[in-house]
Coordinates of C-alpha atoms in Angstrom, one line a residue:
M64 CA 3.7 -31.1 -24.4
T65 CA 3.7 -28.5 -21.1
Q66 CA 0.0 -27.6 -20.4
K67 CA 0.2 -23.7 -20.7
T68 CA -0.9 -21.0 -17.9
P69 CA -3.9 -18.7 -18.4
I70 CA -2.8 -15.4 -18.2
T71 CA -4.7 -11.8 -18.2
V72 CA -2.8 -9.4 -20.3
A73 CA -3.6 -5.5 -21.0
Y74 CA -1.7 -3.3 -23.0
G75 CA -2.3 0.2 -21.4
D76 CA -1.7 3.2 -22.5
G77 CA 1.0 5.3 -23.5
I78 CA 4.4 3.2 -23.9
G79 CA 2.5 0.3 -22.3
P80 CA 2.0 -1.0 -25.9
E81 CA 5.6 -1.1 -26.6
I82 CA 6.8 -2.4 -23.4
M83 CA 4.4 -4.9 -23.1
E84 CA 4.7 -6.2 -26.6
A85 CA 8.5 -6.0 -26.1
T86 CA 7.9 -8.0 -22.8
L87 CA 5.7 -10.9 -24.3
R88 CA 8.1 -11.1 -27.0
I89 CA 11.0 -12.2 -24.8
L90 CA 8.9 -14.3 -22.1
E91 CA 7.8 -16.3 -25.7
E92 CA 11.6 -16.7 -27.1
A93 CA 12.3 -17.8 -23.5
G94 CA 9.7 -21.0 -23.4
A95 CA 7.0 -19.2 -21.2
Q96 CA 4.2 -21.6 -21.6
L97 CA 1.2 -19.0 -21.6
E98 CA -2.2 -18.6 -22.7
I99 CA -3.1 -15.1 -23.0
E100 CA -6.4 -13.3 -23.1
T101 CA -6.3 -9.8 -23.8
I102 CA -8.3 -7.1 -22.0
E103 CA -8.9 -3.1 -22.6
I104 CA -8.8 -0.8 -19.6
G105 CA -7.4 2.5 -18.6
E106 CA -7.9 5.9 -20.8
K107 CA -10.4 4.7 -23.3
V108 CA -12.7 2.7 -21.3
Y109 CA -12.4 5.7 -18.7
L110 CA -13.3 8.0 -21.9
R111 CA -16.6 5.8 -22.6
G112 CA -18.1 6.7 -19.4
N113 CA -16.6 4.1 -17.2
T114 CA -15.3 5.5 -14.1
A115 CA -13.6 2.6 -12.9
G116 CA -11.6 2.2 -16.0
I117 CA -12.4 -1.4 -16.6
D118 CA -15.4 -3.1 -17.8
Q119 CA -17.2 -6.3 -17.0
S120 CA -15.7 -8.8 -19.3
A121 CA -12.5 -7.5 -18.1
W122 CA -13.2 -8.8 -14.8
E123 CA -14.9 -11.8 -16.0
S124 CA -11.3 -12.5 -17.9
L125 CA -9.4 -11.7 -14.6
R126 CA -11.7 -14.2 -12.2
R127 CA -11.1 -16.8 -14.4
T128 CA -7.5 -16.9 -15.2
K129 CA -6.5 -15.1 -11.9
V130 CA -3.1 -13.8 -13.2
F131 CA -3.0 -10.3 -14.6
L132 CA 0.3 -8.8 -16.2
K133 CA -0.5 -5.2 -16.5
A134 CA 0.8 -2.3 -18.5
P135 CA 0.5 1.2 -17.3
I136 CA -2.5 3.2 -17.9
T137 CA -3.5 7.0 -18.4
T138 CA -6.3 8.1 -15.9
P139 CA -7.9 10.9 -17.6
Q140 CA -7.4 14.6 -16.4
G141 CA -10.3 15.8 -14.1
G142 CA -12.6 14.4 -11.0
G143 CA -14.9 11.5 -10.8
Y144 CA -12.5 8.8 -12.4
K145 CA -11.3 6.1 -9.8
S146 CA -7.9 4.6 -9.5
L147 CA -7.7 1.3 -11.7
N148 CA -5.2 -0.2 -9.3
V149 CA -6.6 0.5 -6.2
T150 CA -10.1 -1.0 -7.9
V151 CA -8.5 -4.2 -8.7
R152 CA -6.4 -4.6 -5.6
K153 CA -9.3 -4.2 -3.5
A154 CA -12.1 -5.8 -5.5
L155 CA -9.7 -9.1 -6.1
G156 CA -8.2 -9.2 -2.4
L157 CA -4.2 -8.5 -3.6
Y158 CA -3.6 -7.7 -0.2
A159 CA 0.3 -7.9 -0.7
N160 CA 2.2 -4.9 -2.5
V161 CA 5.7 -6.4 -3.3
R162 CA 8.5 -4.7 -4.8
P163 CA 12.2 -5.4 -4.8
C164 CA 15.0 -2.7 -5.1
V165 CA 17.9 -4.0 -6.1
S166 CA 21.0 -2.0 -7.2
Y167 CA 23.0 -2.8 -10.5
H168 CA 26.1 -0.8 -9.7
P169 CA 28.3 0.0 -11.3
F170 CA 25.9 -0.3 -14.8
V171 CA 23.5 1.8 -13.3
E172 CA 24.2 4.7 -11.7
T173 CA 23.3 4.8 -7.7
K174 CA 24.9 6.0 -4.3
F175 CA 23.8 3.0 -3.0
P176 CA 25.9 -0.1 -4.6
G177 CA 25.0 -3.6 -3.2
M178 CA 21.4 -2.3 -2.4
D179 CA 19.0 -5.5 -2.2
V180 CA 15.7 -4.5 0.2
V181 CA 12.3 -5.9 -0.7
I182 CA 9.3 -3.9 0.3
V183 CA 6.0 -5.6 1.3
R184 CA 3.1 -3.0 1.3
E185 CA -0.2 -3.8 2.4
N186 CA -2.7 -3.1 -0.3
E187 CA -5.8 -2.7 0.9
E188 CA -7.0 -0.4 4.2
D189 CA -5.2 2.3 5.8
L190 CA -6.0 5.7 4.4
Y191 CA -6.6 4.1 0.9
A192 CA -9.7 2.9 2.2
G193 CA -10.8 6.2 0.6
I194 CA -13.6 7.1 3.1
E195 CA -13.4 11.1 3.0
H196 CA -16.3 13.8 3.8
R197 CA -16.0 17.4 4.2
Q198 CA -17.8 18.0 7.4
T199 CA -17.6 21.6 7.7
D200 CA -16.6 25.0 6.0
Q201 CA -13.2 24.6 7.2
V202 CA -12.5 21.1 7.4
V203 CA -12.6 17.9 5.8
Q204 CA -11.6 14.2 7.0
C205 CA -9.9 11.1 5.8
L206 CA -10.6 7.8 7.6
K207 CA -7.5 5.6 8.2
L208 CA -8.9 2.0 8.6
I209 CA -6.8 -1.0 10.2
S210 CA -8.0 -3.8 10.6
R211 CA -6.4 -7.2 12.8
P212 CA -7.0 -9.3 9.8
G213 CA -5.6 -7.1 7.5
C214 CA -2.3 -6.7 9.4
E215 CA -2.2 -10.5 10.0
K216 CA -2.5 -11.2 6.5
I217 CA 0.6 -9.0 5.3
V218 CA 2.8 -9.4 8.4
R219 CA 2.6 -12.9 7.8
Y220 CA 3.4 -12.8 3.7
A221 CA 6.2 -10.8 4.8
F222 CA 7.8 -13.4 7.0
E223 CA 7.0 -16.1 4.5
Y224 CA 8.4 -14.0 1.8
A225 CA 11.4 -13.8 4.0
R226 CA 11.8 -17.9 4.7
R227 CA 10.8 -19.0 1.1
N228 CA 13.7 -16.3 -0.5
N229 CA 16.5 -16.9 1.9
R230 CA 15.8 -13.4 3.6
K231 CA 17.1 -13.0 7.2
R232 CA 15.4 -10.0 8.5
V233 CA 11.7 -8.8 8.8
T234 CA 11.8 -4.8 9.5
C235 CA 8.3 -3.1 10.4
F236 CA 7.8 0.6 10.2
T237 CA 4.8 2.2 11.9
K238 CA 3.9 5.3 13.7
D239 CA 2.2 4.1 16.5
N240 CA 4.1 6.7 19.0
I241 CA 1.2 9.2 17.6
M242 CA -1.3 7.1 16.3
K243 CA -1.4 4.3 18.9
M244 CA -4.4 2.4 18.3
T245 CA -4.2 2.0 14.2
D246 CA -0.4 1.7 13.6
G247 CA -0.3 0.2 17.3
L248 CA -2.3 -2.5 16.2
F249 CA -0.2 -3.2 13.2
H250 CA 3.0 -3.2 15.3
K251 CA 1.4 -5.3 17.8
V252 CA 0.2 -8.1 15.3
F253 CA 3.8 -7.8 13.9
D254 CA 5.2 -8.6 17.6
E255 CA 2.7 -11.5 17.8
I256 CA 3.6 -12.8 14.1
A257 CA 7.6 -12.8 14.5
A258 CA 7.3 -14.7 17.4
E259 CA 6.2 -17.8 15.2
Y260 CA 9.3 -17.2 12.6
P261 CA 12.5 -17.7 15.1
D262 CA 14.4 -18.3 12.1
I263 CA 13.9 -15.0 10.8
E264 CA 15.4 -11.5 12.7
N265 CA 12.7 -9.1 13.2
E266 CA 13.2 -5.3 13.9
H267 CA 10.6 -2.3 14.3
W268 CA 11.1 1.7 13.5
I269 CA 9.1 4.7 13.8
V270 CA 8.4 5.1 10.3
D271 CA 10.1 8.7 10.3
I272 CA 13.6 7.6 11.6
G273 CA 13.4 4.3 9.5
A274 CA 12.6 6.1 6.7
A275 CA 16.0 8.2 7.2
K276 CA 18.1 4.9 7.8
L277 CA 16.6 3.2 4.8
A278 CA 17.4 6.3 2.6
T279 CA 20.8 6.5 3.8
E280 CA 21.4 3.0 4.9
P281 CA 19.8 0.5 3.0
K282 CA 22.2 -2.3 3.3
N283 CA 20.9 -2.7 6.8
F284 CA 17.5 -3.6 6.0
D285 CA 16.2 -6.8 4.1
V286 CA 12.5 -7.2 3.8
V287 CA 10.6 -4.2 5.1
V288 CA 6.9 -4.5 6.0
L289 CA 4.7 -1.2 5.9
P290 CA 0.9 -0.2 6.5
N291 CA -0.5 1.4 2.8
L292 CA 0.8 4.8 2.6
Y293 CA 4.0 4.8 4.3
G294 CA 4.6 1.5 1.9
D295 CA 3.2 3.5 -1.0
I296 CA 6.1 6.6 -0.2
L297 CA 8.8 4.5 0.4
S298 CA 8.6 1.6 -2.5
D299 CA 9.1 4.5 -5.0
V300 CA 11.8 6.2 -2.7
A301 CA 13.7 2.5 -2.6
A302 CA 13.5 2.2 -6.0
Q303 CA 14.6 5.4 -7.0
M304 CA 17.7 5.0 -4.6
T305 CA 18.5 1.9 -6.9
G306 CA 19.1 4.4 -10.0
S307 CA 16.0 4.2 -11.7
V308 CA 12.1 3.9 -10.9
G309 CA 11.9 2.7 -14.4
L310 CA 13.8 -0.8 -13.5
A311 CA 11.5 -1.8 -10.7
G312 CA 8.9 -4.4 -11.2
S313 CA 6.0 -5.0 -8.7
A314 CA 3.6 -8.0 -7.8
N315 CA 0.3 -7.6 -6.1
I316 CA -0.5 -10.8 -4.5
G317 CA -3.8 -12.4 -3.0
T318 CA -5.4 -15.5 -2.0
E319 CA -7.0 -16.1 -4.8
C320 CA -5.8 -13.7 -7.9
A321 CA -2.3 -11.8 -8.7
M322 CA -1.4 -9.1 -10.5
F323 CA 1.8 -8.0 -12.2
E324 CA 3.4 -4.6 -13.5
A325 CA 5.7 -2.2 -13.8
I326 CA 5.6 0.9 -11.1
H327 CA 6.1 3.6 -13.4
G328 CA 3.6 5.4 -15.1
S329 CA 2.3 5.4 -18.8
A330 CA 4.7 8.3 -20.1
P331 CA 2.1 9.3 -22.5
R332 CA 5.1 12.1 -24.0
R333 CA 7.2 9.0 -24.8
A334 CA 4.7 7.0 -26.5
G335 CA 4.8 5.4 -30.0
Q336 CA 9.2 6.7 -30.2
N337 CA 10.4 3.0 -29.4
V338 CA 12.6 4.5 -26.7
A339 CA 10.8 3.6 -23.5
N340 CA 12.6 1.0 -20.9
P341 CA 10.4 -2.4 -21.0
S342 CA 13.1 -3.3 -17.7
G343 CA 10.2 -2.4 -15.1
L344 CA 7.2 -4.9 -16.8
L345 CA 9.6 -7.6 -18.0
L346 CA 10.9 -7.8 -14.5
G347 CA 7.5 -7.8 -13.2
A348 CA 6.6 -10.6 -15.6
V349 CA 9.5 -12.5 -14.2
M350 CA 8.1 -12.4 -10.9
M351 CA 4.7 -13.6 -12.5
L352 CA 6.7 -16.5 -13.8
V353 CA 7.9 -17.9 -10.4
H354 CA 4.5 -17.2 -9.3
I355 CA 2.7 -19.7 -11.7
G356 CA 5.4 -22.2 -11.2
Q357 CA 7.5 -21.4 -14.2
P358 CA 10.8 -20.6 -12.1
E359 CA 13.2 -21.9 -14.7
V360 CA 11.8 -19.5 -17.4
A361 CA 12.0 -17.0 -14.8
E362 CA 15.3 -17.5 -14.3
R363 CA 16.5 -17.4 -17.7
V364 CA 14.9 -14.1 -18.6
H365 CA 16.1 -12.4 -15.6
N366 CA 19.7 -13.4 -16.0
A367 CA 19.6 -12.6 -19.9
W368 CA 18.4 -9.1 -18.9
L369 CA 21.1 -8.9 -16.1
R370 CA 23.6 -9.9 -19.0
T371 CA 22.2 -7.5 -21.2
L372 CA 22.6 -4.6 -18.6
E373 CA 26.4 -5.5 -17.7
E374 CA 27.4 -5.6 -21.5
G375 CA 26.4 -1.9 -21.9
I376 CA 23.2 -2.3 -23.8
H377 CA 21.0 0.3 -22.5
T378 CA 17.8 2.6 -23.2
Y379 CA 18.0 6.2 -23.0
D380 CA 17.0 6.5 -19.4
I381 CA 19.7 4.6 -18.2
Y382 CA 22.6 5.2 -20.8
R383 CA 25.7 7.0 -19.4
E384 CA 28.7 8.1 -21.5
G385 CA 31.7 6.2 -20.1
T386 CA 29.6 3.3 -18.8
S387 CA 27.0 2.2 -21.5
R388 CA 28.2 0.8 -24.2
Q389 CA 25.2 1.2 -27.3
K390 CA 21.9 3.5 -26.9
V391 CA 18.9 1.2 -28.0
G392 CA 15.1 1.6 -28.3
T393 CA 12.4 -0.8 -26.9
R394 CA 12.4 -3.4 -29.6
E395 CA 16.3 -3.5 -29.9
F396 CA 16.6 -3.8 -26.2
A397 CA 14.4 -6.7 -26.2
A398 CA 16.5 -8.2 -29.0
A399 CA 19.1 -8.3 -27.1
V400 CA 17.7 -9.7 -24.0
I401 CA 16.7 -12.7 -26.5
Q402 CA 20.1 -12.9 -27.9
R403 CA 21.1 -13.9 -24.3
L404 CA 18.7 -16.1 -23.5
G405 CA 20.7 -19.0 -21.8
Q406 CA 23.8 -16.7 -20.5
K407 CA 24.3 -15.6 -17.2
P408 CA 25.6 -12.2 -16.0
E409 CA 29.6 -12.2 -15.2
Q410 CA 30.0 -9.1 -12.7
L411 CA 26.0 -8.8 -11.5
K412 CA 25.3 -11.8 -9.0
P413 CA 23.2 -14.6 -11.2
V414 CA 19.8 -14.9 -9.8
S415 CA 18.5 -18.4 -9.0
Y416 CA 14.5 -19.4 -8.3
K417 CA 13.2 -22.3 -6.8
K418 CA 9.2 -23.6 -7.3
G419 CA 7.1 -21.8 -4.8
S420 CA 9.5 -19.1 -3.6
G421 CA 7.0 -16.5 -5.0
E422 CA 3.4 -18.2 -4.9
A423 CA 0.6 -17.1 -2.3
F424 CA 1.3 -19.5 0.5
T425 CA -1.4 -21.9 1.8
T426 CA 0.6 -23.8 4.4
A427 CA -0.5 -21.5 7.4
P428 CA -3.6 -19.6 8.1
L429 CA -3.5 -16.1 7.1
V430 CA -6.1 -15.1 9.7
R431 CA -6.4 -16.6 13.5
E432 CA -9.8 -16.9 14.5
L433 CA -10.1 -15.1 18.1
P434 CA -13.0 -15.3 19.9
P435 CA -14.9 -11.8 19.8
A436 CA -14.5 -9.3 23.0
K437 CA -16.8 -8.3 25.2
K438 CA -17.8 -4.8 23.8
E439 CA -19.2 -2.3 26.1
L440 CA -20.6 1.2 25.1
V441 CA -19.3 3.9 27.5
G442 CA -19.8 7.1 25.9
V443 CA -20.1 9.0 22.8
D444 CA -18.3 11.8 20.6
M445 CA -20.5 14.4 19.3
F446 CA -18.7 16.4 16.7
L447 CA -20.2 19.9 16.1
D448 CA -19.7 22.4 13.2
W449 CA -19.7 25.6 15.5
R450 CA -18.6 29.2 14.8
E451 CA -20.3 31.0 17.4
G452 CA -17.6 31.8 20.0
K453 CA -14.8 30.0 21.6
A454 CA -14.4 27.1 23.5
D455 CA -15.4 28.3 27.0
Q456 CA -18.5 29.2 25.2
L457 CA -19.0 26.3 23.6
G458 CA -18.3 24.2 26.9
E459 CA -20.8 26.4 29.0
R460 CA -23.8 26.1 26.0
L461 CA -23.0 22.3 26.1
Q462 CA -23.3 21.7 30.0
R463 CA -26.8 23.0 29.5
I464 CA -27.7 19.2 27.7
N465 CA -26.0 17.3 30.0
G466 CA -29.1 14.7 31.6
D467 CA -30.1 11.2 31.2
G468 CA -26.8 10.0 32.7
L469 CA -24.5 11.5 30.3
K470 CA -22.4 14.6 31.1
L471 CA -20.0 16.8 29.3
K472 CA -16.1 15.6 30.1
M473 CA -13.9 17.5 27.3
I474 CA -13.7 19.4 24.2
T475 CA -11.4 19.1 21.3
N476 CA -10.3 21.1 18.2
R477 CA -8.4 19.4 15.9
G478 CA -7.4 16.7 18.3
V479 CA -6.2 19.3 21.0
K480 CA -8.3 19.8 24.4
V481 CA -9.4 23.4 24.2
W482 CA -12.3 22.8 27.1
P483 CA -12.0 22.3 30.0
E484 CA -8.9 24.0 31.2
G485 CA -7.3 24.9 27.4
L486 CA -5.1 27.6 26.4
P487 CA -6.2 30.7 24.5
E488 CA -3.4 30.4 22.0
T489 CA -4.8 27.2 20.6
F490 CA -6.1 28.1 17.1
C491 CA -9.4 26.4 16.8
T492 CA -11.4 25.5 13.4
D493 CA -15.2 25.5 13.1
H494 CA -14.8 21.6 13.7
W495 CA -15.2 20.2 17.6
R496 CA -15.4 17.4 19.3
C497 CA -17.4 17.1 22.0
R498 CA -17.0 13.9 24.7
F499 CA -19.8 12.8 26.9
I500 CA -19.3 9.8 28.9
S501 CA -21.4 8.4 31.8
E502 CA -22.2 10.2 34.9
S503 CA -21.8 7.0 36.7
G504 CA -18.4 6.0 35.2
G505 CA -20.6 2.3 34.0
T506 CA -21.8 1.6 30.9
I507 CA -24.5 3.8 28.5
T508 CA -27.2 2.8 26.1
H509 CA -28.3 3.9 22.3
A510 CA -31.3 5.4 23.6
Q511 CA -29.2 7.8 25.9
I512 CA -27.1 8.9 22.7
I513 CA -30.2 9.4 20.9
A514 CA -31.9 11.6 23.6
L515 CA -28.4 13.9 23.9
L516 CA -28.6 14.1 20.1
E517 CA -32.2 15.2 20.3
R518 CA -31.6 17.9 23.2
A519 CA -28.5 19.1 21.0
R520 CA -30.9 19.6 18.1
A521 CA -33.2 21.5 20.1
A522 CA -30.4 23.4 21.6
G523 CA -29.6 24.6 18.0
F524 CA -26.3 22.5 17.7
D525 CA -25.2 21.4 14.4
F526 CA -24.2 17.9 14.9
I527 CA -21.9 16.3 11.9
K528 CA -21.3 12.8 13.2
T529 CA -20.8 10.8 16.4
E530 CA -18.4 8.0 17.4
N531 CA -19.1 5.8 19.9
L532 CA -16.6 5.1 22.8
Y533 CA -16.6 1.2 23.8
A534 CA -14.6 -0.7 26.2
F535 CA -13.3 -4.1 24.6
D536 CA -13.1 -7.0 27.4
G537 CA -12.3 -4.1 29.9
E538 CA -10.0 -2.1 27.5
R539 CA -10.5 1.2 26.3
G540 CA -11.3 1.4 22.2
Y541 CA -10.6 4.9 22.1
S542 CA -7.7 7.7 22.0
L543 CA -7.8 9.8 25.2
G544 CA -7.8 13.6 25.6
Q545 CA -5.2 15.5 27.2
G546 CA -5.8 15.0 30.9
E547 CA -8.5 12.4 30.8

């Protein structure tokens, strides 16, 4: 007898229990060998006072099974509640979010027949680090964190995914013409790793024009790899371009654990009505089956679903007069898929899965071990909350605290240089970046920075944070201001 694979299942909120029940029924009838542990997450857990929406016992199940099939959840209104998805992804190291976006023309209405794009989104860092501060009366900040290991993991996963799934090209989107260090690192790592895969085409687009191309000519893209925020936005855009976000499944892959889900929400207004489309969660479950080494069952389920779709048996969200043949509810749709198990579509392209095509790979190291760079402290940016005048007045006052080998070099406001030689037309807030560097052009010490801050305090300045300026192996590790 085939050994069953343990998985953790959460029925979620809203339409979640209905679509999960339909999905599990199909998997069982298709012969999936699953040992299911059920956990409670989401709204009820939040309202019990758990701000993360998940209890310790649920974590224990996830760490034990390492496979999570999750229905959508509802996050209560109001502040203080953490995103459960973000929490699970970070806690379990689910660094890769994989979203196939496929058109099912002519059975699902779309302007892009033949679209077949896979979005691979970095899942753990970027602006989704969630480190935010209100620093002055007028200004808040969010830190964008991009790491070399994070870039290497997601880029290598994208190329391995392409190779294992017979994809021909990997495209990278960044905004490194503006964010030259953070997005620049992502692009640099992409180029380095692309060179290791000569059998896979590669290209890079600036994200704004790349997004425009994706939205108008998706046939030109195959696998697209992106940092977290761009990937979040464009994966939903791409899914909707195929005709419905409700048909899209999603995988979140880590080196130890994986989570599979639909990309739509819990739709509480549709709950309990037997109308919800289970397709997104079902296709997420198909990805799960491939991941856990049951590709034959995945293929059986996916092809039966395609056959159901092309025979016009549709839930309300994709039903169209003249194309659809029968409008059905959640349970009836599941029954129709089950009835077609063992059949293949005749007009849509049948799917074929091979063992290992969706698994987290282990044949190559995710992250290369590089020797640490020589790190030298060369200056400091001191940020001030100041509303007592204009930039020239601030520059004049700050020059009075020069000393101990440090001198003021420039002042910016919202990234625009306003001293020296700023323009009077530049709009300024109460948030100022003041750059001090070594008078000799060499390195400085932490003691010099502490002494500078003491002089600033004595002069009545409210410094709200500092950022040390470093050189790494002689290369500048910070952005320049205009004219530097």
